PDB file of C-alpha atoms in Angstrom:
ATOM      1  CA  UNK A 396     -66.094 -32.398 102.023  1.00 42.00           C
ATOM      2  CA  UNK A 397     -63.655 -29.868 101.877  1.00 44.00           C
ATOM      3  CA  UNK A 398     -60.867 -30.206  99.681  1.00 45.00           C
ATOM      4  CA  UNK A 399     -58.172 -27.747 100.401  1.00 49.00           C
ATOM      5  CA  UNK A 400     -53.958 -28.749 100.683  1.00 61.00           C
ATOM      6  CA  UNK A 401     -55.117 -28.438 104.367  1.00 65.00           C
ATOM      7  CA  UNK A 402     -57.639 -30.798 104.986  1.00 74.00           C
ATOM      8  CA  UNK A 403     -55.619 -33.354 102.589  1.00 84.00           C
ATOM      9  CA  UNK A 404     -52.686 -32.411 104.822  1.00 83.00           C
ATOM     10  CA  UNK A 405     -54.838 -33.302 107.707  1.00 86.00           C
ATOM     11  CA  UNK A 406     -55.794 -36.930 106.520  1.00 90.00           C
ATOM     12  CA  UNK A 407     -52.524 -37.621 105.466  1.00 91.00           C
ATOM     13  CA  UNK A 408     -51.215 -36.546 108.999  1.00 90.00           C
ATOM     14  CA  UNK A 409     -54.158 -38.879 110.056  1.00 94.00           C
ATOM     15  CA  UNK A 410     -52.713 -42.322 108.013  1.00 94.00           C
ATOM     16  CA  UNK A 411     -49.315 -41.521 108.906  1.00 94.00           C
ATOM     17  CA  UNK A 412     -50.561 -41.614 112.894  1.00 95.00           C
ATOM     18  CA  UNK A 413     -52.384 -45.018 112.028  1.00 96.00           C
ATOM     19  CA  UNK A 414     -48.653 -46.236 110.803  1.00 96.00           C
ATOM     20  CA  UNK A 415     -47.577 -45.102 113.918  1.00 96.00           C
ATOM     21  CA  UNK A 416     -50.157 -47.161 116.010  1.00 96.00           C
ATOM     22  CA  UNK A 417     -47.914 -50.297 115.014  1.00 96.00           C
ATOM     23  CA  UNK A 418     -44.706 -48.920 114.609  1.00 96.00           C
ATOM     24  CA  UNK A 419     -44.110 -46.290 117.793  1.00 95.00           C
ATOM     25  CA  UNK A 420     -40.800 -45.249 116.639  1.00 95.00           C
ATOM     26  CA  UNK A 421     -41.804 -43.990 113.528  1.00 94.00           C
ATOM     27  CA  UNK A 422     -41.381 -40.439 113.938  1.00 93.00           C
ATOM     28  CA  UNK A 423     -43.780 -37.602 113.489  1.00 91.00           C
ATOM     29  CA  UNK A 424     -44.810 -35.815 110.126  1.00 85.00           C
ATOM     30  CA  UNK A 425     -43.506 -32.783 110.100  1.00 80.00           C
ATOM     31  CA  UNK A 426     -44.764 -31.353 107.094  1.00 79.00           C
ATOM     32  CA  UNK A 427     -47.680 -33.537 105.185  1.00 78.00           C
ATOM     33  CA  UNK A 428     -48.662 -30.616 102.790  1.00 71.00           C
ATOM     34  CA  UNK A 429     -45.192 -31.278 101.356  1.00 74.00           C
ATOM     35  CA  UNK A 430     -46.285 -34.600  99.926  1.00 77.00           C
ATOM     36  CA  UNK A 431     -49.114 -32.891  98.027  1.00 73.00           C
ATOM     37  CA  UNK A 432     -46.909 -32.055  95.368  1.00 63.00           C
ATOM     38  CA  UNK A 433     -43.886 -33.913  95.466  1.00 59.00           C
ATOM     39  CA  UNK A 434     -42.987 -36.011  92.639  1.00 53.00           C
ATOM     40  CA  UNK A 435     -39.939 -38.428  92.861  1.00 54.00           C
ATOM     41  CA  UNK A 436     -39.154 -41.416  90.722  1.00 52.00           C
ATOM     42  CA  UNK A 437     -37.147 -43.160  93.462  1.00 54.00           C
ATOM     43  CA  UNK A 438     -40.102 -43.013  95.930  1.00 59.00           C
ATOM     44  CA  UNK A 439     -43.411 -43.276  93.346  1.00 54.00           C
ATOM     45  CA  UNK A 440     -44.972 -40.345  91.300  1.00 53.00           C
ATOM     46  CA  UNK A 441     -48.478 -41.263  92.875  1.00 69.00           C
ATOM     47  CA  UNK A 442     -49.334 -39.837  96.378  1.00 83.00           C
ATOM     48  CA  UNK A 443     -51.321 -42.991  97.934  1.00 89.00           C
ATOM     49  CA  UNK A 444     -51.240 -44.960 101.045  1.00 92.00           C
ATOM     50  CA  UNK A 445     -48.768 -47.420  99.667  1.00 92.00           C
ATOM     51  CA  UNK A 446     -46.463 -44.563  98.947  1.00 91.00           C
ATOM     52  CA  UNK A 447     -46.589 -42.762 102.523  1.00 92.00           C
ATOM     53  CA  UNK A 448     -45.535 -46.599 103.915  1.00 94.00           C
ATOM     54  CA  UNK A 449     -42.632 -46.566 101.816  1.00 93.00           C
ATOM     55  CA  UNK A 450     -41.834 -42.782 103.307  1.00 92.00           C
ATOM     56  CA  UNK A 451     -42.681 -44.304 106.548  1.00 94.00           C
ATOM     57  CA  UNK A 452     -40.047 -46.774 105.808  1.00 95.00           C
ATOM     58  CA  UNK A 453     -37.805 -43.627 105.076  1.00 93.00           C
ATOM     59  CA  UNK A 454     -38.834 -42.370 108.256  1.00 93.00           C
ATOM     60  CA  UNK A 455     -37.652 -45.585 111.063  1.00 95.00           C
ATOM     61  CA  UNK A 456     -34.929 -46.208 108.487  1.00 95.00           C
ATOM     62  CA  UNK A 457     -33.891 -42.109 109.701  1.00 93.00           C
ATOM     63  CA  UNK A 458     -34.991 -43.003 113.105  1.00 94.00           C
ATOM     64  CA  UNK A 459     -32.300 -45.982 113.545  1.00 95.00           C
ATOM     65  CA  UNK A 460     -29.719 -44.569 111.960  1.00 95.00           C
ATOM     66  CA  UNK A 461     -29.828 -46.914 109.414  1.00 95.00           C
ATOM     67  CA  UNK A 462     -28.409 -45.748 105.548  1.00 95.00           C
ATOM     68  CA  UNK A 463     -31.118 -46.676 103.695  1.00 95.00           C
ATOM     69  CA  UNK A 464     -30.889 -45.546 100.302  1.00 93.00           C
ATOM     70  CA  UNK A 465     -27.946 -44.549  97.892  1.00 91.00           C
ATOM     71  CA  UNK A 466     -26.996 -42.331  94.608  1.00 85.00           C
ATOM     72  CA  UNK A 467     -28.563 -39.333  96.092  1.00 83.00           C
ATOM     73  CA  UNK A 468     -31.593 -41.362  97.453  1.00 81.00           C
ATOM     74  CA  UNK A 469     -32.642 -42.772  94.249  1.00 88.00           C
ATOM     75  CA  UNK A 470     -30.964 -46.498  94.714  1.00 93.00           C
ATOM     76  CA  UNK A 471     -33.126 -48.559  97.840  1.00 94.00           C
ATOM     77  CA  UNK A 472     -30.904 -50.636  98.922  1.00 95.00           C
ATOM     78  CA  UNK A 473     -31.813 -54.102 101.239  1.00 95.00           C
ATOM     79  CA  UNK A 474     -31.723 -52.190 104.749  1.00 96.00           C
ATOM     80  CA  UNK A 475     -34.946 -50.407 103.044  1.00 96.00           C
ATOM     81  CA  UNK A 476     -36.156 -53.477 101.961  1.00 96.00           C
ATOM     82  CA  UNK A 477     -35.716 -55.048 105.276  1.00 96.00           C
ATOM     83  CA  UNK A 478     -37.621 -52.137 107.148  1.00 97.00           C
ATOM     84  CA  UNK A 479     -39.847 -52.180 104.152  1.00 96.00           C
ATOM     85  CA  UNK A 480     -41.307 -55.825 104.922  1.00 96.00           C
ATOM     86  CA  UNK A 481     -41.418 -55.308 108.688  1.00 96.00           C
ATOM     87  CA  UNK A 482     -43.986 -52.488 107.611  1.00 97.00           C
ATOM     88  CA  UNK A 483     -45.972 -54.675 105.531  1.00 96.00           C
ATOM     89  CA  UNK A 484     -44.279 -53.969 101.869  1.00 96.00           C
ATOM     90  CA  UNK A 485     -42.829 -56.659  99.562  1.00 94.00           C
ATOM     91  CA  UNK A 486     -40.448 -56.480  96.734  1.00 91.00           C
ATOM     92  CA  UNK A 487     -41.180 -60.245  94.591  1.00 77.00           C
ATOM     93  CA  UNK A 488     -38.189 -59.096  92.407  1.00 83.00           C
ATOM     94  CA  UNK A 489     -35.276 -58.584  92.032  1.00 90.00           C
ATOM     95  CA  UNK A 490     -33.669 -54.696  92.876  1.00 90.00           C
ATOM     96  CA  UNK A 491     -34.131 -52.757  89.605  1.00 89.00           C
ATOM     97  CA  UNK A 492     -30.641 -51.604  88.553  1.00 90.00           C
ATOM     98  CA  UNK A 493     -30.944 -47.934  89.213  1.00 89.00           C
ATOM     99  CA  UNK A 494     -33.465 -47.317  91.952  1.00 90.00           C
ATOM    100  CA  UNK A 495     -33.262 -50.811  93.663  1.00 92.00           C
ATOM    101  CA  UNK A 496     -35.759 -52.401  96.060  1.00 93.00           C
ATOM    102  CA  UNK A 497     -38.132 -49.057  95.492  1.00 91.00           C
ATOM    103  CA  UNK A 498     -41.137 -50.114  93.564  1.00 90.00           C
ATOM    104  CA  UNK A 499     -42.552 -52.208  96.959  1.00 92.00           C
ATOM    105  CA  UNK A 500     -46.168 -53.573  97.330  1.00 93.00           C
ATOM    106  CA  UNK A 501     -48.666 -53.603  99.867  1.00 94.00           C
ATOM    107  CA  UNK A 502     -48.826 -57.502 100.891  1.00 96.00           C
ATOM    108  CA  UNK A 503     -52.184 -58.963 102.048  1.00 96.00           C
ATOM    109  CA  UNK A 504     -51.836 -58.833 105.570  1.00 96.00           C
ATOM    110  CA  UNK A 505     -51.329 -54.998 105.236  1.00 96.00           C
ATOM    111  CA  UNK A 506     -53.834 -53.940 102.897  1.00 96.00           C
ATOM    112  CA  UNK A 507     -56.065 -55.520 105.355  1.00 97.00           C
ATOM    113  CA  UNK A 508     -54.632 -53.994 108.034  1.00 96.00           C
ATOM    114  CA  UNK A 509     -55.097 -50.630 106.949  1.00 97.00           C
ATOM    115  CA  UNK A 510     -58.360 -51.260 104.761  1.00 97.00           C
ATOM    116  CA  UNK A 511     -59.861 -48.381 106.763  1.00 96.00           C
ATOM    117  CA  UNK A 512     -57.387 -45.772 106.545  1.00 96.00           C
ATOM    118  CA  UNK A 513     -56.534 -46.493 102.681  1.00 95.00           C
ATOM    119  CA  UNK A 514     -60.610 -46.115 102.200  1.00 94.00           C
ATOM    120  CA  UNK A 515     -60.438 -42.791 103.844  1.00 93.00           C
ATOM    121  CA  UNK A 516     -57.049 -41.398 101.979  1.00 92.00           C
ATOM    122  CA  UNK A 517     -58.061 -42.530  98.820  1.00 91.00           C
ATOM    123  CA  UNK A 518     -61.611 -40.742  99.161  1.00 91.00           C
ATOM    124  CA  UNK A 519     -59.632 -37.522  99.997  1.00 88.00           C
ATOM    125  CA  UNK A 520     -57.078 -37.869  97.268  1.00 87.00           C
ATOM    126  CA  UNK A 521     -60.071 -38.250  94.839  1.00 87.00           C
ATOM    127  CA  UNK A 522     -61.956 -35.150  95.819  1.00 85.00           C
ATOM    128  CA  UNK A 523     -58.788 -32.949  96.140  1.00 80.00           C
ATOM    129  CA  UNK A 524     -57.730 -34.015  92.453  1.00 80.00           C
ATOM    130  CA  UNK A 525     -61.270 -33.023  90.751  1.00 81.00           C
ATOM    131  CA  UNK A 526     -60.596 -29.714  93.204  1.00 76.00           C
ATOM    132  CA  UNK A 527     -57.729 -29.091  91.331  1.00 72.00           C
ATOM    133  CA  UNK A 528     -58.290 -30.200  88.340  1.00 70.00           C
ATOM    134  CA  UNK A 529     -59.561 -26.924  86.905  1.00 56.00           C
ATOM    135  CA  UNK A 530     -56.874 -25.054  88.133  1.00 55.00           C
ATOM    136  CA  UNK A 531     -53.890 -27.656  86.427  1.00 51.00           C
ATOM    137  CA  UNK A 532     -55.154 -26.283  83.684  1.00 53.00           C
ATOM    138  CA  UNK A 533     -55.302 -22.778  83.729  1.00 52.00           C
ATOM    139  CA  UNK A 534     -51.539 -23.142  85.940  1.00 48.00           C
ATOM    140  CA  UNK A 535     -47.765 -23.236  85.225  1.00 45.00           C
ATOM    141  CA  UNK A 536     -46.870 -25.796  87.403  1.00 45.00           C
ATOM    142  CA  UNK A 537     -43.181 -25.874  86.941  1.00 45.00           C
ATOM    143  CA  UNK A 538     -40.232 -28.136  85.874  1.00 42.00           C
ATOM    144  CA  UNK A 539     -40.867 -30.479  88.073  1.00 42.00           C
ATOM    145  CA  UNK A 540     -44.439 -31.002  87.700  1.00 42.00           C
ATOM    146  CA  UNK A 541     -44.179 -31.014  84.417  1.00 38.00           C
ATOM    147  CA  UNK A 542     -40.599 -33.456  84.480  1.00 38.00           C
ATOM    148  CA  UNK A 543     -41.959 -35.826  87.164  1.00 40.00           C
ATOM    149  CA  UNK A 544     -39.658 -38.756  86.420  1.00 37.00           C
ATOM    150  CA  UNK A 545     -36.380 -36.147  86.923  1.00 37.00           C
ATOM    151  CA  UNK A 546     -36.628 -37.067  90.719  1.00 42.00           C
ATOM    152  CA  UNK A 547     -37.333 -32.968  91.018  1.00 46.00           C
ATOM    153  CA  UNK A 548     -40.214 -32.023  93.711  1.00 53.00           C
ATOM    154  CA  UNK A 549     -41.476 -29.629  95.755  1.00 65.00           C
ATOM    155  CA  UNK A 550     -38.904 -27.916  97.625  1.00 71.00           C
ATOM    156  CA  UNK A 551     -39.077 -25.876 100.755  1.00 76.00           C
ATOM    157  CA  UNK A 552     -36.206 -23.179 102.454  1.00 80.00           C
ATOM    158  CA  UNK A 553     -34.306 -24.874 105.160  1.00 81.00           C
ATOM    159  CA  UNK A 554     -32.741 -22.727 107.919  1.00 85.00           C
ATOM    160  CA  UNK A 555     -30.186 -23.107 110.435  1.00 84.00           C
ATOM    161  CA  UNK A 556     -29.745 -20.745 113.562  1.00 82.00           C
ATOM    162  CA  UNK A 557     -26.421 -19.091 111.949  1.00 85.00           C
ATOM    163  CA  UNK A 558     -28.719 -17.614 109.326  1.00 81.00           C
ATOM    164  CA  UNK A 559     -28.205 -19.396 106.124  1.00 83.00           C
ATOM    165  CA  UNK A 560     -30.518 -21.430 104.232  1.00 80.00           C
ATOM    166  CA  UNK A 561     -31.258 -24.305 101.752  1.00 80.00           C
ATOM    167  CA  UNK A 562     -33.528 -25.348  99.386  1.00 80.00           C
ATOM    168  CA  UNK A 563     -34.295 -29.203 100.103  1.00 77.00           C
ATOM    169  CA  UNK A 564     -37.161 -31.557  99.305  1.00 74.00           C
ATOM    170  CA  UNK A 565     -38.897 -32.692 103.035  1.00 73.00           C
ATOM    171  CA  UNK A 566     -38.540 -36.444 102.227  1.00 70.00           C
ATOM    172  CA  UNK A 567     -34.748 -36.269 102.031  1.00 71.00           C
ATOM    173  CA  UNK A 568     -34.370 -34.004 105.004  1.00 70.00           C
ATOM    174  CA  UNK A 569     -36.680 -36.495 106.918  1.00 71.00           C
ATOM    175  CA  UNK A 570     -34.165 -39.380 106.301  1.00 69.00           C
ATOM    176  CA  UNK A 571     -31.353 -37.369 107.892  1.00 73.00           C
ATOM    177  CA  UNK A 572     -29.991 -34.044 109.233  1.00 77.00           C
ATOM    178  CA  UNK A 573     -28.472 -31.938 106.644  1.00 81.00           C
ATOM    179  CA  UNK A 574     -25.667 -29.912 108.784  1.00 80.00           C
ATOM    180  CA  UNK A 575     -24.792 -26.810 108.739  1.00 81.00           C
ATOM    181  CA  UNK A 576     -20.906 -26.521 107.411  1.00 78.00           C
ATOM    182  CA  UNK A 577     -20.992 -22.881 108.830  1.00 79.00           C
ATOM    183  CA  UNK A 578     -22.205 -23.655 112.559  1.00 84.00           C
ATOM    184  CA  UNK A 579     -22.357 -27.139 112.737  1.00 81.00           C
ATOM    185  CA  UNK A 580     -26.231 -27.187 113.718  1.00 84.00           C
ATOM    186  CA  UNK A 581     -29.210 -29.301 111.362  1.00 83.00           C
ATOM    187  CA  UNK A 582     -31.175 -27.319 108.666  1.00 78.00           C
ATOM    188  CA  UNK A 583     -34.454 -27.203 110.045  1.00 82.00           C
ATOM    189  CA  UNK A 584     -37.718 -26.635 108.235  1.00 79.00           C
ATOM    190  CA  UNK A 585     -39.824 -23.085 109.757  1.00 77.00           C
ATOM    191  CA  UNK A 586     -43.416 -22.998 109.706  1.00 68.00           C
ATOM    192  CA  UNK A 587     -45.301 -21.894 106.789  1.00 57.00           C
ATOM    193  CA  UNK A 588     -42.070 -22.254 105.032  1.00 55.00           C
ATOM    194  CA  UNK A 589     -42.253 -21.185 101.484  1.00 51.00           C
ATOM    195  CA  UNK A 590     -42.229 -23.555  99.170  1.00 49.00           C
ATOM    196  CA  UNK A 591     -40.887 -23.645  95.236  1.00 48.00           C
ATOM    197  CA  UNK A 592     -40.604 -26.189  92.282  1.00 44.00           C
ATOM    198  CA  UNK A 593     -37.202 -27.789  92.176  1.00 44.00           C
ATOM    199  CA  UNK A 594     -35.225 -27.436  88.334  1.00 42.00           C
ATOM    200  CA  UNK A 595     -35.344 -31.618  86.791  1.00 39.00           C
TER     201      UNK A 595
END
């Protein structure tokens, strides 16, 4: 099996479309690659299938309008937990005092749900770690890699059509337009966008 960004990209793109099988208004991925990298404490360190529900979560929570997070993203607040359990995701605890209802869990009827596609992801998240496990070492990987629990990530140049840009991580530009103050029009994402480690 190949284990390229690419072909991780492509099996992420593939889980995300089994999410959508039960939850049509989930919107598309734009950009799976970017969760290859991305490390936020708000959302989970680990790229699994439990953590692309909770962006999924992100993701209707974006799609109804619906403020679902706080303090720059890092505080989950109970419209995410709501959305959270109607995906399948429980919180037993109480919200943790600076990220909230974050840390959810797969419940049983989910895991079994999805027993298929987390088989697949996690076989493909396997093989592209022992990939690229050679070349972490030999790498600088950057503040962010290397300052995980900063809430710092991967971050990619947003455009909008008047010509200026911003660096933003893809999950928090998936929960909500960013506007332009110049022309008034969303940042978007281009393809192939180039993509840099965020300062912690």
């Amino acid at each position: 099996m190949s284990t390229t960004p690419p072909v991780l990209a492509a099996e992420l793109a593939q889980a995300w479309a089994d999410i959508q099988r039960y939850h049509s208004e989930l919107p598309d991925l734009a950009a799976p690659e970017s969760l290859i990298g991305e490390s936020s404490s708000a959302c989970g360190a680990e790229l699994s299938f439990e953590r692309l529900l909770h962006e999924a979560v992100h993701g209707i929570a974006a799609a109804r309008g619906v403020r679902d997070t706080s303090r720059a993203g890092r505080y989950h607040n109970r419209r995410f937990l709501a959305i959270a359990e109607e995906l399948g995701l429980d919180h037993p605890e109480e919200p943790h005092p600076s990220s909230g209802f974050s840390l959810v869990t797969l419940n049983a009827e989910a895991r079994r749900r999805y027993r298929p596609t987390i088989e697949r992801l996690q076989r493909a998240l396997k093989a592209h770690t022992v990939a690229t496990a050679a070349d972490t070492k030999r790498s600088f990987r950057g503040p962010a890699a290397r300052h995980g629990s900063s809430g710092g990530g991967v971050r990619v140049k947003a455009v909008c059509d008047c010509g200026r840009n911003v660096r933003v991580v893809p999950s928090v530009l998936a929960q909500a337009p960013i506007v332009c103050g110049g022309c008034g029009k969303p940042f978007r994402i281009p393809e192939g966008a180039e993509v840099v480690a965020a300062a912690g």
